[in-house]
Amino acid sequence: MATIKCIGILTSGGDAPGMNAAIRAVTRAAIYNGLAVKGIYRGYKGLITGEIQEFKTQNVSNIIQLGGTILKTARCAEFKTPEGRQIAHETMVREGIDALIVIGGDGSLTGARLLAQEFDVPCIGLPGTIDNDLYGTDTTIGYDTALNTILDAVDKIRDTATSHERLFFVEVMGRDAGFLALNGAIAAGAEAAIIPEFNTEVDQLEEFIKNGFRKSKSSSIVLVAESEITGGAMHYAERVKNEYPQYDVRVTILGHLQRGGSPTAHDRIIASRMGVASIQALMEGQRNVMIGIENDKIVYVPFAKAIKNDKPIDRELVNVLNELSI
Ligand code: ADP
Ligand code: F6P
């Protein structure tokens, strides 16, 4: 196995608060262990165009508290082709990058897996996404901050919902995963969550009207996970207008504000731990794994497992929400 002297680091896909803390941790841990570090700009795009800069410890000073990513991020269609990945690999060889640390969601880790397979390049992934949809880790970098943003917003919506005695559908992100909606609903004391995972099981709107929206409650907040599967908040508002016209309904789509902001202590800590673990993993000879945290311990999750499996929703959480929203 060739010795690793220089690592490349990139952020890819949707940005997430805590990515900067991860960049800082990877850079500092690598330098601490005698490795050179190269920052690759704009995700896989920068690997194709060669937008790369050597990083010293001072390049990552004063960034732990910042949202977004100093390396920028992008979605790069060219990298999805074998030809694109070939160019990316040629850039790595030219730049003397022996191993790659990729911070991103399941799409980004799928790309890392392919690069690793096709060119025998050691790649380590860090789960950076607000969606929390990667298997093998209890939480992803950015998820906790996004949850806190959601509950801050819902607390405010609650004021006006109560005053006007309205039913609010608040749409949150998550792509096709309901973690933000379900845990956001519990944290904000919402009346229900509508999530893609349960879409085929029950009519979640009917369930909510039946169980959740009692006569003693004159206002209600339902968190709806964005997704083609659920149809989103607008779809449910339309349904209520048609099927339950007695309710005064409004919609708020939280959108990209969920992706911004200074990372919470939790996200900064997991990003720092995962960043250090990624360098440790490389030095132990690990390849093609995502760093996860399970039961507060660092774990190595093979890319295939992290990406392929649908991370299950804990049904206990649904019970908690149902019991507390009476
Ligand atoms: P995320 O990483 O947040 O899930 P995307 O799904 O948009 O975000 O993926 C980010 C980038 O990862 C894509 O723009 C592309 O460059 C790369 N990628 C995604 N899927 C693949 C794939 N199947 N093969 C190769 N690269 C991929
Ligand atoms: O994966 C993160 C995420 O914010 C999803 O929750 C959302 O569906 C998607 O990215 C939005 O992506 P874009 O950056 O293209 O608007």
Tab-separated table of C-alpha atoms and ligand atoms in Angstrom, residues 12-14 44 75-76 79-80 85 104-108 110-111 114 175, ligand 1:
chain	number	residue	atom	x	y	z
A	12	SER	CA	-20.005	18.585	-2.260
A	13	GLY	CA	-23.788	18.606	-2.728
A	14	GLY	CA	-26.035	20.683	-0.473
A	44	TYR	CA	-15.972	17.518	-7.748
A	75	ARG	CA	-23.359	19.790	-8.052
A	76	CYS	CA	-21.187	18.443	-10.867
A	79	PHE	CA	-18.322	13.740	-12.373
A	80	LYS	CA	-21.213	11.319	-12.830
A	85	ARG	CA	-13.966	10.906	-13.058
A	104	GLY	CA	-21.266	15.606	1.660
A	105	GLY	CA	-24.483	13.650	1.398
A	106	ASP	CA	-25.295	10.335	-0.213
A	107	GLY	CA	-24.777	11.599	-3.786
A	108	SER	CA	-21.294	12.877	-2.909
A	110	THR	CA	-21.659	7.655	-4.179
A	111	GLY	CA	-19.226	9.665	-6.314
A	114	LEU	CA	-16.954	5.157	-7.713
A	175	ARG	CA	-35.292	15.435	0.374
B	1	ADP	P1	-25.599	15.196	-1.775
B	1	ADP	O1	-24.179	14.801	-1.700
B	1	ADP	O2	-25.935	16.318	-0.823
B	1	ADP	O3	-26.543	14.023	-1.705
B	1	ADP	P2	-26.044	15.340	-4.668
B	1	ADP	O4	-26.904	14.121	-4.730
B	1	ADP	O5	-26.486	16.526	-5.463
B	1	ADP	O6	-25.836	15.899	-3.203
B	1	ADP	O7	-24.588	14.909	-5.139
B	1	ADP	C1	-23.514	15.833	-5.148
B	1	ADP	C2	-22.565	15.516	-6.261
B	1	ADP	O8	-22.009	14.195	-6.068
B	1	ADP	C3	-23.171	15.459	-7.665
B	1	ADP	O9	-23.326	16.711	-8.247
B	1	ADP	C4	-22.120	14.638	-8.402
B	1	ADP	O10	-20.994	15.405	-8.728
B	1	ADP	C5	-21.753	13.607	-7.321
B	1	ADP	N1	-22.593	12.402	-7.510
B	1	ADP	C6	-23.863	12.225	-7.105
B	1	ADP	N2	-24.346	11.029	-7.511
B	1	ADP	C7	-23.347	10.457	-8.225
B	1	ADP	C8	-23.233	9.229	-8.943
B	1	ADP	N3	-24.225	8.352	-9.004
B	1	ADP	N4	-22.054	8.991	-9.553
B	1	ADP	C9	-21.027	9.852	-9.484
B	1	ADP	N5	-21.082	11.022	-8.845
B	1	ADP	C10	-22.222	11.331	-8.220
